[in-house]
PDB file of C-alpha atoms in Angstrom:
ATOM      1  CA  MET T 385      -0.405   0.003   0.162  1.00 67.00           C
ATOM      2  CA  ARG T 386       2.873   2.497   0.753  1.00 81.00           C
ATOM      3  CA  MET T 387       4.273   2.215  -2.851  1.00 84.00           C
ATOM      4  CA  LEU T 388       0.598   2.858  -4.303  1.00 86.00           C
ATOM      5  CA  TRP T 389       0.671   6.285  -1.727  1.00 90.00           C
ATOM      6  CA  GLU T 390       4.073   6.746  -3.239  1.00 96.00           C
ATOM      7  CA  ILE T 391       3.425   7.103  -6.794  1.00 95.00           C
ATOM      8  CA  PRO T 392       1.138  10.420  -6.197  1.00 94.00           C
ATOM      9  CA  ARG T 393       4.127  12.273  -4.156  1.00 96.00           C
ATOM     10  CA  PHE T 394       6.887  11.081  -6.784  1.00 97.00           C
ATOM     11  CA  HIS T 395       4.698  12.576  -9.195  1.00 96.00           C
ATOM     12  CA  ARG T 396       4.566  16.116  -7.443  1.00 95.00           C
ATOM     13  CA  ALA T 397       8.285  15.803  -6.556  1.00 95.00           C
ATOM     14  CA  ALA T 398       8.872  15.459  -9.885  1.00 96.00           C
ATOM     15  CA  ARG T 399       6.639  18.167 -11.548  1.00 94.00           C
ATOM     16  CA  ALA T 400       8.573  20.409  -9.126  1.00 93.00           C
ATOM     17  CA  LEU T 401      12.384  19.776 -10.221  1.00 92.00           C
ATOM     18  CA  LEU T 402      11.269  19.777 -13.687  1.00 91.00           C
ATOM     19  CA  HIS T 403       9.662  23.377 -13.345  1.00 89.00           C
ATOM     20  CA  GLY T 404      11.189  24.964  -9.919  1.00 78.00           C
ATOM     21  CA  PRO T 405      13.923  27.042 -10.276  1.00 68.00           C
ATOM     22  CA  ALA T 406      17.492  26.027 -11.361  1.00 56.00           C
ATOM     23  CA  GLU T 407      20.055  28.711 -10.765  1.00 58.00           C
ATOM     24  CA  GLY T 408      23.556  27.161  -9.782  1.00 51.00           C
ATOM     25  CA  ARG T 409      23.097  23.785 -10.815  1.00 51.00           C
ATOM     26  CA  SER T 410      23.621  21.901 -13.834  1.00 49.00           C
ATOM     27  CA  PRO T 411      20.238  21.616 -15.910  1.00 53.00           C
ATOM     28  CA  HIS T 412      20.416  17.743 -16.249  1.00 49.00           C
ATOM     29  CA  ASP T 413      21.244  17.033 -12.183  1.00 80.00           C
ATOM     30  CA  PRO T 414      20.353  14.872 -10.503  1.00 93.00           C
ATOM     31  CA  THR T 415      20.396  11.343 -11.571  1.00 95.00           C
ATOM     32  CA  TRP T 416      17.051   9.423 -11.332  1.00 97.00           C
ATOM     33  CA  GLY T 417      18.841   7.283  -8.853  1.00 96.00           C
ATOM     34  CA  GLU T 418      19.786  10.368  -7.059  1.00 96.00           C
ATOM     35  CA  PHE T 419      16.436  11.777  -6.841  1.00 97.00           C
ATOM     36  CA  LEU T 420      14.652   8.616  -5.524  1.00 97.00           C
ATOM     37  CA  GLU T 421      17.544   8.516  -2.681  1.00 96.00           C
ATOM     38  CA  GLU T 422      17.384  12.284  -1.519  1.00 95.00           C
ATOM     39  CA  GLY T 423      13.290  12.000  -2.095  1.00 96.00           C
ATOM     40  CA  GLY T 424      13.472   9.323   1.054  1.00 96.00           C
ATOM     41  CA  PHE T 425      11.174   6.569  -1.250  1.00 97.00           C
ATOM     42  CA  SER T 426      11.188   3.061  -0.263  1.00 96.00           C
ATOM     43  CA  SER T 427      13.465   0.080  -1.896  1.00 94.00           C
ATOM     44  CA  TYR T 428      10.106  -1.263  -2.678  1.00 93.00           C
ATOM     45  CA  PHE T 429       9.179   1.406  -4.596  1.00 96.00           C
ATOM     46  CA  VAL T 430      12.568   1.803  -6.436  1.00 94.00           C
ATOM     47  CA  ALA T 431      12.355  -1.703  -7.342  1.00 92.00           C
ATOM     48  CA  HIS T 432       8.542  -2.048  -8.447  1.00 91.00           C
ATOM     49  CA  PHE T 433       7.995   1.231  -9.614  1.00 93.00           C
ATOM     50  CA  ALA T 434      11.032   3.318 -10.059  1.00 95.00           C
ATOM     51  CA  LEU T 435      12.855   0.740 -12.439  1.00 93.00           C
ATOM     52  CA  PRO T 436      10.459  -0.886 -14.488  1.00 91.00           C
ATOM     53  CA  LEU T 437       9.612   2.668 -15.757  1.00 92.00           C
ATOM     54  CA  VAL T 438      12.809   3.176 -17.292  1.00 92.00           C
ATOM     55  CA  SER T 439      13.240  -0.526 -18.200  1.00 89.00           C
ATOM     56  CA  CYS T 440      10.521  -0.835 -19.986  1.00 87.00           C
ATOM     57  CA  VAL T 441      10.634   2.541 -22.004  1.00 89.00           C
ATOM     58  CA  TRP T 442      14.218   2.768 -22.372  1.00 91.00           C
ATOM     59  CA  SER T 443      15.348  -1.041 -22.471  1.00 88.00           C
ATOM     60  CA  SER T 444      17.697  -0.217 -19.783  1.00 87.00           C
ATOM     61  CA  GLY T 445      19.573  -2.678 -17.180  1.00 85.00           C
ATOM     62  CA  ASP T 446      19.093  -1.378 -13.365  1.00 86.00           C
ATOM     63  CA  ASP T 447      22.480   0.537 -13.364  1.00 88.00           C
ATOM     64  CA  ASP T 448      21.966   2.634 -16.561  1.00 91.00           C
ATOM     65  CA  SER T 449      18.321   3.266 -15.151  1.00 92.00           C
ATOM     66  CA  LEU T 450      19.295   5.051 -11.807  1.00 94.00           C
ATOM     67  CA  GLY T 451      21.992   6.698 -13.923  1.00 94.00           C
ATOM     68  CA  TYR T 452      19.587   8.622 -15.998  1.00 95.00           C
ATOM     69  CA  PRO T 453      19.279  12.536 -15.954  1.00 95.00           C
ATOM     70  CA  ALA T 454      16.404  12.769 -13.672  1.00 95.00           C
ATOM     71  CA  ARG T 455      14.883  16.498 -15.686  1.00 94.00           C
ATOM     72  CA  HIS T 456      15.547  15.202 -19.120  1.00 94.00           C
ATOM     73  CA  LEU T 457      13.697  11.414 -17.799  1.00 96.00           C
ATOM     74  CA  PHE T 458      10.495  13.990 -16.127  1.00 96.00           C
ATOM     75  CA  ALA T 459      10.433  15.754 -19.249  1.00 95.00           C
ATOM     76  CA  PHE T 460       9.776  12.750 -21.493  1.00 95.00           C
ATOM     77  CA  LEU T 461       7.730  11.403 -18.817  1.00 95.00           C
ATOM     78  CA  GLU T 462       5.305  15.000 -18.428  1.00 94.00           C
ATOM     79  CA  HIS T 463       5.551  15.460 -22.703  1.00 91.00           C
ATOM     80  CA  HIS T 464       3.394  12.038 -22.786  1.00 90.00           C
ATOM     81  CA  GLY T 465       0.946  12.585 -19.752  1.00 90.00           C
ATOM     82  CA  MET T 466       2.932   9.793 -17.347  1.00 91.00           C
ATOM     83  CA  LEU T 467       3.600  12.161 -14.366  1.00 92.00           C
ATOM     84  CA  SER T 468      -0.243  12.124 -13.135  1.00 88.00           C
ATOM     85  CA  VAL T 469      -2.159   9.281 -12.226  1.00 82.00           C
ATOM     86  CA  SER T 470      -5.139   9.726 -14.299  1.00 80.00           C
ATOM     87  CA  GLY T 471      -5.526  11.786 -17.670  1.00 74.00           C
ATOM     88  CA  SER T 472      -2.981  10.018 -19.547  1.00 76.00           C
ATOM     89  CA  PRO T 473      -3.399  11.005 -23.667  1.00 79.00           C
ATOM     90  CA  THR T 474      -5.085   8.720 -26.008  1.00 82.00           C
ATOM     91  CA  TRP T 475      -2.292   6.714 -28.208  1.00 80.00           C
ATOM     92  CA  ARG T 476      -2.980   6.689 -31.718  1.00 83.00           C
ATOM     93  CA  THR T 477      -0.163   4.249 -34.025  1.00 83.00           C
ATOM     94  CA  VAL T 478       0.295   4.041 -37.664  1.00 86.00           C
ATOM     95  CA  VAL T 479      -1.476   1.408 -39.613  1.00 85.00           C
ATOM     96  CA  GLY T 480       0.954  -0.907 -40.752  1.00 83.00           C
ATOM     97  CA  GLY T 481       3.686   0.178 -38.476  1.00 84.00           C
ATOM     98  CA  SER T 482       7.087   1.963 -39.219  1.00 87.00           C
ATOM     99  CA  ALA T 483       7.455   0.688 -42.363  1.00 90.00           C
ATOM    100  CA  THR T 484       4.705   2.635 -43.872  1.00 92.00           C
ATOM    101  CA  TYR T 485       6.139   5.541 -42.873  1.00 90.00           C
ATOM    102  CA  VAL T 486       9.142   5.260 -43.715  1.00 91.00           C
ATOM    103  CA  ASP T 487       7.853   4.011 -47.190  1.00 94.00           C
ATOM    104  CA  ALA T 488       6.355   6.994 -47.442  1.00 93.00           C
ATOM    105  CA  LEU T 489       9.092   9.257 -47.462  1.00 89.00           C
ATOM    106  CA  ALA T 490      11.294   6.825 -49.441  1.00 92.00           C
ATOM    107  CA  ALA T 491       8.824   8.009 -52.556  1.00 94.00           C
ATOM    108  CA  ARG T 492       9.383  11.281 -52.072  1.00 90.00           C
ATOM    109  CA  LEU T 493      13.418  11.149 -52.837  1.00 88.00           C
ATOM    110  CA  GLY T 494      14.792  11.231 -55.838  1.00 85.00           C
ATOM    111  CA  GLU T 495      17.257   8.267 -55.381  1.00 91.00           C
ATOM    112  CA  VAL T 496      17.705   5.574 -52.327  1.00 93.00           C
ATOM    113  CA  ARG T 497      20.641   3.468 -52.704  1.00 93.00           C
ATOM    114  CA  THR T 498      20.152   0.050 -50.622  1.00 92.00           C
ATOM    115  CA  SER T 499      22.835  -2.230 -49.368  1.00 94.00           C
ATOM    116  CA  ALA T 500      25.632   0.087 -49.886  1.00 95.00           C
ATOM    117  CA  PRO T 501      27.119   0.552 -46.614  1.00 96.00           C
ATOM    118  CA  VAL T 502      29.487   3.370 -46.408  1.00 98.00           C
ATOM    119  CA  THR T 503      32.916   2.859 -45.270  1.00 97.00           C
ATOM    120  CA  SER T 504      33.466   6.407 -44.434  1.00 98.00           C
ATOM    121  CA  VAL T 505      32.740   9.616 -44.885  1.00 98.00           C
ATOM    122  CA  THR T 506      35.079  12.856 -45.098  1.00 98.00           C
ATOM    123  CA  ARG T 507      34.633  16.625 -45.430  1.00 98.00           C
ATOM    124  CA  HIS T 508      36.129  18.743 -47.692  1.00 96.00           C
ATOM    125  CA  ASP T 509      35.774  22.712 -49.142  1.00 94.00           C
ATOM    126  CA  ASP T 510      33.701  21.386 -51.876  1.00 93.00           C
ATOM    127  CA  GLY T 511      31.491  19.503 -49.859  1.00 96.00           C
ATOM    128  CA  VAL T 512      31.682  15.914 -48.683  1.00 98.00           C
ATOM    129  CA  ASP T 513      32.855  12.406 -50.413  1.00 98.00           C
ATOM    130  CA  VAL T 514      31.136   9.243 -48.866  1.00 98.00           C
ATOM    131  CA  ARG T 515      33.015   5.831 -49.512  1.00 98.00           C
ATOM    132  CA  THR T 516      31.326   2.310 -50.358  1.00 96.00           C
ATOM    133  CA  ALA T 517      32.630  -0.263 -51.785  1.00 95.00           C
ATOM    134  CA  ALA T 518      31.579   0.695 -55.143  1.00 94.00           C
ATOM    135  CA  GLY T 519      33.885   3.719 -54.379  1.00 96.00           C
ATOM    136  CA  VAL T 520      33.917   7.277 -54.112  1.00 97.00           C
ATOM    137  CA  THR T 521      30.621   9.584 -54.111  1.00 97.00           C
ATOM    138  CA  SER T 522      30.831  13.153 -53.487  1.00 97.00           C
ATOM    139  CA  PHE T 523      27.919  15.070 -52.332  1.00 97.00           C
ATOM    140  CA  ASP T 524      27.087  18.935 -51.627  1.00 97.00           C
ATOM    141  CA  ARG T 525      26.205  18.031 -47.721  1.00 97.00           C
ATOM    142  CA  ALA T 526      25.362  15.189 -46.047  1.00 97.00           C
ATOM    143  CA  VAL T 527      23.491  13.853 -42.815  1.00 98.00           C
ATOM    144  CA  VAL T 528      24.860  11.615 -40.929  1.00 98.00           C
ATOM    145  CA  ALA T 529      22.198   9.943 -39.357  1.00 97.00           C
ATOM    146  CA  THR T 530      23.258   6.148 -37.399  1.00 97.00           C
ATOM    147  CA  HIS T 531      24.372   5.343 -33.983  1.00 98.00           C
ATOM    148  CA  ALA T 532      26.592   7.775 -32.115  1.00 98.00           C
ATOM    149  CA  ASP T 533      29.665   5.210 -31.831  1.00 98.00           C
ATOM    150  CA  GLN T 534      29.017   4.544 -35.830  1.00 98.00           C
ATOM    151  CA  ALA T 535      28.814   8.042 -36.378  1.00 98.00           C
ATOM    152  CA  LEU T 536      32.649   7.883 -34.917  1.00 98.00           C
ATOM    153  CA  ALA T 537      34.167   5.087 -36.890  1.00 98.00           C
ATOM    154  CA  LEU T 538      32.410   6.625 -40.604  1.00 98.00           C
ATOM    155  CA  LEU T 539      33.670  10.185 -39.572  1.00 98.00           C
ATOM    156  CA  ALA T 540      37.726  10.022 -41.224  1.00 96.00           C
ATOM    157  CA  ASP T 541      38.052  13.054 -39.919  1.00 96.00           C
ATOM    158  CA  ALA T 542      36.070  14.207 -36.553  1.00 97.00           C
ATOM    159  CA  THR T 543      37.034  17.368 -34.635  1.00 98.00           C
ATOM    160  CA  PRO T 544      38.476  16.669 -31.165  1.00 98.00           C
ATOM    161  CA  GLN T 545      34.726  17.886 -29.953  1.00 98.00           C
ATOM    162  CA  GLU T 546      33.230  15.243 -32.209  1.00 98.00           C
ATOM    163  CA  GLU T 547      34.679  12.091 -31.056  1.00 98.00           C
ATOM    164  CA  GLU T 548      34.570  13.366 -27.701  1.00 98.00           C
ATOM    165  CA  ASP T 549      30.996  14.123 -28.072  1.00 99.00           C
ATOM    166  CA  LEU T 550      29.772  10.900 -30.335  1.00 99.00           C
ATOM    167  CA  ALA T 551      31.919   8.688 -27.667  1.00 98.00           C
ATOM    168  CA  ALA T 552      29.806  10.037 -24.811  1.00 98.00           C
ATOM    169  CA  ILE T 553      26.675   8.193 -26.305  1.00 98.00           C
ATOM    170  CA  ARG T 554      26.946   4.728 -25.354  1.00 95.00           C
ATOM    171  CA  TYR T 555      24.456   1.205 -26.416  1.00 95.00           C
ATOM    172  CA  SER T 556      23.365  -1.476 -24.322  1.00 92.00           C
ATOM    173  CA  ARG T 557      23.070  -4.962 -26.146  1.00 91.00           C
ATOM    174  CA  ASN T 558      19.571  -6.577 -25.875  1.00 91.00           C
ATOM    175  CA  ALA T 559      18.664  -9.742 -27.391  1.00 91.00           C
ATOM    176  CA  THR T 560      15.284  -9.679 -28.746  1.00 94.00           C
ATOM    177  CA  VAL T 561      12.645 -12.496 -29.433  1.00 96.00           C
ATOM    178  CA  LEU T 562       9.398 -12.051 -31.576  1.00 96.00           C
ATOM    179  CA  HIS T 563       7.157 -14.649 -30.636  1.00 96.00           C
ATOM    180  CA  ARG T 564       3.875 -15.755 -30.092  1.00 96.00           C
ATOM    181  CA  ASP T 565       4.287 -17.320 -26.081  1.00 95.00           C
ATOM    182  CA  ALA T 566       1.575 -15.911 -24.269  1.00 93.00           C
ATOM    183  CA  SER T 567       2.782 -17.365 -21.129  1.00 91.00           C
ATOM    184  CA  LEU T 568       5.639 -14.323 -20.817  1.00 92.00           C
ATOM    185  CA  LEU T 569       2.604 -12.110 -20.529  1.00 92.00           C
ATOM    186  CA  PRO T 570       0.854 -11.249 -17.172  1.00 91.00           C
ATOM    187  CA  THR T 571      -1.376 -14.449 -16.498  1.00 90.00           C
ATOM    188  CA  ALA T 572      -4.639 -11.945 -15.645  1.00 91.00           C
ATOM    189  CA  PRO T 573      -5.670 -10.348 -18.650  1.00 88.00           C
ATOM    190  CA  ARG T 574      -6.450  -7.002 -16.718  1.00 90.00           C
ATOM    191  CA  ALA T 575      -2.807  -6.684 -15.403  1.00 90.00           C
ATOM    192  CA  ARG T 576      -1.475  -7.170 -18.593  1.00 90.00           C
ATOM    193  CA  ALA T 577      -0.002  -3.792 -20.353  1.00 89.00           C
ATOM    194  CA  SER T 578       1.866  -2.281 -23.846  1.00 90.00           C
ATOM    195  CA  TRP T 579       5.088  -2.931 -21.918  1.00 90.00           C
ATOM    196  CA  ASN T 580       5.362  -5.844 -18.884  1.00 92.00           C
ATOM    197  CA  TYR T 581       8.345  -6.183 -16.407  1.00 89.00           C
ATOM    198  CA  ARG T 582       9.565  -9.133 -15.241  1.00 83.00           C
ATOM    199  CA  SER T 583      11.581  -9.678 -12.129  1.00 77.00           C
ATOM    200  CA  ALA T 584      12.261 -12.692  -9.926  1.00 66.00           C
ATOM    201  CA  THR T 585      13.917 -10.664  -6.997  1.00 62.00           C
ATOM    202  CA  CYS T 586      13.739  -7.143  -6.090  1.00 58.00           C
ATOM    203  CA  GLY T 587      16.120  -5.192  -8.034  1.00 53.00           C
ATOM    204  CA  GLY T 588      19.673  -6.152  -8.835  1.00 54.00           C
ATOM    205  CA  ALA T 589      18.958  -7.378 -13.119  1.00 56.00           C
ATOM    206  CA  ASP T 590      21.670  -6.057 -15.423  1.00 60.00           C
ATOM    207  CA  ARG T 591      19.534  -6.476 -18.106  1.00 67.00           C
ATOM    208  CA  PRO T 592      16.105  -5.961 -17.970  1.00 71.00           C
ATOM    209  CA  ARG T 593      13.625  -8.486 -18.841  1.00 83.00           C
ATOM    210  CA  VAL T 594      10.521  -6.770 -20.870  1.00 90.00           C
ATOM    211  CA  THR T 595       7.936  -8.350 -22.698  1.00 94.00           C
ATOM    212  CA  TYR T 596       5.738  -5.853 -25.146  1.00 94.00           C
ATOM    213  CA  TRP T 597       2.449  -6.769 -25.882  1.00 94.00           C
ATOM    214  CA  MET T 598       2.455  -5.970 -30.060  1.00 92.00           C
ATOM    215  CA  ASN T 599      -1.317  -6.696 -30.654  1.00 90.00           C
ATOM    216  CA  ARG T 600      -2.072  -3.611 -28.371  1.00 89.00           C
ATOM    217  CA  LEU T 601       1.044  -1.555 -29.397  1.00 88.00           C
ATOM    218  CA  GLN T 602       0.064  -1.966 -32.892  1.00 86.00           C
ATOM    219  CA  GLY T 603      -3.448  -2.278 -32.383  1.00 83.00           C
ATOM    220  CA  PHE T 604      -4.042  -6.053 -33.276  1.00 84.00           C
ATOM    221  CA  ASP T 605      -6.934  -7.959 -32.648  1.00 85.00           C
ATOM    222  CA  GLU T 606      -5.567  -8.275 -28.573  1.00 83.00           C
ATOM    223  CA  THR T 607      -8.306 -11.665 -28.571  1.00 83.00           C
ATOM    224  CA  GLY T 608      -5.972 -13.268 -31.593  1.00 83.00           C
ATOM    225  CA  ASP T 609      -3.267 -14.659 -32.432  1.00 88.00           C
ATOM    226  CA  GLN T 610      -0.504 -13.187 -29.939  1.00 91.00           C
ATOM    227  CA  LEU T 611       2.766 -11.301 -31.174  1.00 95.00           C
ATOM    228  CA  LEU T 612       5.355 -10.637 -28.187  1.00 96.00           C
ATOM    229  CA  VAL T 613       8.577  -9.220 -27.967  1.00 96.00           C
ATOM    230  CA  SER T 614      10.520  -9.859 -24.914  1.00 94.00           C
ATOM    231  CA  LEU T 615      13.936  -8.735 -24.168  1.00 92.00           C
ATOM    232  CA  ASN T 616      16.748 -10.956 -22.573  1.00 86.00           C
ATOM    233  CA  SER T 617      14.523 -13.316 -21.485  1.00 84.00           C
ATOM    234  CA  ALA T 618      15.935 -16.618 -19.679  1.00 72.00           C
ATOM    235  CA  ASP T 619      12.598 -18.716 -20.272  1.00 73.00           C
ATOM    236  CA  ASP T 620      12.537 -21.514 -22.521  1.00 79.00           C
ATOM    237  CA  PHE T 621       9.622 -20.360 -25.144  1.00 92.00           C
ATOM    238  CA  ALA T 622       7.100 -22.512 -26.044  1.00 91.00           C
ATOM    239  CA  GLU T 623       7.948 -24.798 -28.966  1.00 92.00           C
ATOM    240  CA  GLY T 624       6.806 -23.247 -32.764  1.00 94.00           C
ATOM    241  CA  SER T 625       6.529 -19.589 -30.813  1.00 95.00           C
ATOM    242  CA  VAL T 626       9.177 -18.598 -32.401  1.00 95.00           C
ATOM    243  CA  VAL T 627       9.078 -16.083 -34.797  1.00 96.00           C
ATOM    244  CA  ALA T 628      12.666 -14.147 -35.348  1.00 96.00           C
ATOM    245  CA  ARG T 629      15.471 -13.581 -33.034  1.00 95.00           C
ATOM    246  CA  MET T 630      17.545 -10.120 -33.220  1.00 95.00           C
ATOM    247  CA  ASP T 631      20.109  -8.345 -31.147  1.00 94.00           C
ATOM    248  CA  TYR T 632      19.382  -4.485 -30.626  1.00 93.00           C
ATOM    249  CA  ALA T 633      21.593  -2.167 -29.138  1.00 94.00           C
ATOM    250  CA  HIS T 634      19.717   0.910 -27.479  1.00 93.00           C
ATOM    251  CA  PRO T 635      21.227   4.332 -26.466  1.00 95.00           C
ATOM    252  CA  VAL T 636      21.932   4.731 -22.161  1.00 95.00           C
ATOM    253  CA  PHE T 637      21.413   8.400 -21.569  1.00 96.00           C
ATOM    254  CA  THR T 638      23.773   9.776 -19.113  1.00 95.00           C
ATOM    255  CA  ARG T 639      24.704  13.292 -17.739  1.00 93.00           C
ATOM    256  CA  GLU T 640      27.625  13.475 -20.351  1.00 96.00           C
ATOM    257  CA  ALA T 641      25.296  11.676 -23.250  1.00 97.00           C
ATOM    258  CA  VAL T 642      22.273  14.282 -23.180  1.00 96.00           C
ATOM    259  CA  ALA T 643      25.424  16.971 -22.730  1.00 96.00           C
ATOM    260  CA  ALA T 644      26.843  15.815 -25.963  1.00 98.00           C
ATOM    261  CA  ALA T 645      23.611  14.693 -27.483  1.00 98.00           C
ATOM    262  CA  ALA T 646      22.908  18.786 -27.453  1.00 97.00           C
ATOM    263  CA  ARG T 647      25.920  19.750 -28.923  1.00 98.00           C
ATOM    264  CA  LEU T 648      25.705  17.102 -31.625  1.00 98.00           C
ATOM    265  CA  ARG T 649      22.411  18.785 -33.119  1.00 97.00           C
ATOM    266  CA  THR T 650      24.561  21.381 -34.119  1.00 97.00           C
ATOM    267  CA  ALA T 651      27.960  20.590 -34.588  1.00 97.00           C
ATOM    268  CA  GLY T 652      29.596  18.791 -38.465  1.00 96.00           C
ATOM    269  CA  GLY T 653      29.779  22.402 -40.037  1.00 95.00           C
ATOM    270  CA  ASP T 654      28.086  23.813 -43.135  1.00 95.00           C
ATOM    271  CA  ARG T 655      28.393  20.843 -44.620  1.00 97.00           C
ATOM    272  CA  LEU T 656      27.647  17.986 -42.578  1.00 98.00           C
ATOM    273  CA  ALA T 657      24.753  17.010 -39.681  1.00 98.00           C
ATOM    274  CA  PHE T 658      23.867  14.398 -37.180  1.00 99.00           C
ATOM    275  CA  ALA T 659      20.355  12.965 -36.585  1.00 98.00           C
ATOM    276  CA  GLY T 660      19.180  10.278 -34.696  1.00 98.00           C
ATOM    277  CA  ALA T 661      16.601   9.297 -32.058  1.00 97.00           C
ATOM    278  CA  HIS T 662      19.634   9.392 -29.363  1.00 97.00           C
ATOM    279  CA  LEU T 663      19.856  13.165 -29.801  1.00 98.00           C
ATOM    280  CA  GLY T 664      16.130  13.293 -28.444  1.00 97.00           C
ATOM    281  CA  TRP T 665      14.739  10.579 -25.571  1.00 96.00           C
ATOM    282  CA  GLY T 666      15.693   7.693 -28.427  1.00 95.00           C
ATOM    283  CA  PHE T 667      12.304   7.050 -30.011  1.00 93.00           C
ATOM    284  CA  HIS T 668      10.887   7.303 -33.729  1.00 91.00           C
ATOM    285  CA  GLU T 669       9.337  10.468 -33.035  1.00 92.00           C
ATOM    286  CA  ASP T 670      12.764  11.958 -32.169  1.00 96.00           C
ATOM    287  CA  GLY T 671      14.626  10.787 -34.652  1.00 95.00           C
ATOM    288  CA  CYS T 672      12.380  12.143 -36.758  1.00 93.00           C
ATOM    289  CA  ARG T 673      12.305  15.371 -35.446  1.00 96.00           C
ATOM    290  CA  SER T 674      16.342  14.876 -35.471  1.00 97.00           C
ATOM    291  CA  GLY T 675      16.070  14.659 -39.300  1.00 96.00           C
ATOM    292  CA  VAL T 676      13.970  17.804 -39.768  1.00 95.00           C
ATOM    293  CA  GLU T 677      16.133  19.912 -37.737  1.00 97.00           C
ATOM    294  CA  ALA T 678      19.467  18.108 -39.556  1.00 97.00           C
ATOM    295  CA  ALA T 679      17.954  19.249 -42.974  1.00 95.00           C
ATOM    296  CA  GLN T 680      16.761  22.499 -41.823  1.00 96.00           C
ATOM    297  CA  ARG T 681      20.443  23.192 -40.680  1.00 96.00           C
ATOM    298  CA  LEU T 682      21.750  22.384 -44.364  1.00 96.00           C
ATOM    299  CA  GLY T 683      19.335  24.226 -45.839  1.00 94.00           C
ATOM    300  CA  VAL T 684      16.393  22.330 -46.693  1.00 90.00           C
ATOM    301  CA  SER T 685      12.997  22.792 -45.686  1.00 85.00           C
ATOM    302  CA  TRP T 686      10.703  19.554 -45.311  1.00 74.00           C
TER     303      TRP T 686
END
């Protein structure tokens, strides 16, 4: 029962930190863990609410979750209507999933080259050279829209500041399985959510054990064939239930990473820009906004 009382107390404290005066301190302090400790929240609240909240959203382990900058976290939660018990917004999903809007955007482009991995990007006075296995192609301008560590590996002429900022954004790797085994959802149907966090103990997990209920997330029939995505699950899946196995890398948000992302949004000079979901909160919408901002910085409006 104490945790139920602590949830609205957390909401009030988070809103106060987010909108209170910030004179004399970094805009990205404290961390999520420091906020919880300073606020006197119980270990039960931390294990059963605070850690699952961040782990489910950002696929991060306990230590990484507690290192999340509190202001950055609370800005996301408020933006998504998650800093109150009631009044949550109505969520909408794109019919057909992300492939729908990727195809729509690609259809407006003059040329799309696939299966042509880039090995290096070099700026010069007349433009940007992009090297692939087929050779070097020169462009007037370029947007590097990859993970930060990949961007660092691609840039042949990264400045010291770019190297520092790209290296500051690290990633966690999560073994991911698309399957149909509904036993990984809560037994009680009313307890099932879009994001479901599972823990055998009160904290201490190196990797989040999360199952995403795709029927609800993608607007499928919830009573029909179940489609689920599980991360870092140690369970044996029911025979024949596994559809695909993947290994994904998700950005880890720290004070250093958030500060680096802010600088990267305006870095690159007048011929190159950086883009990616890691420059925001790590979601598809952040990637889209980042791409639009990168194009605008290079003189192109959507």
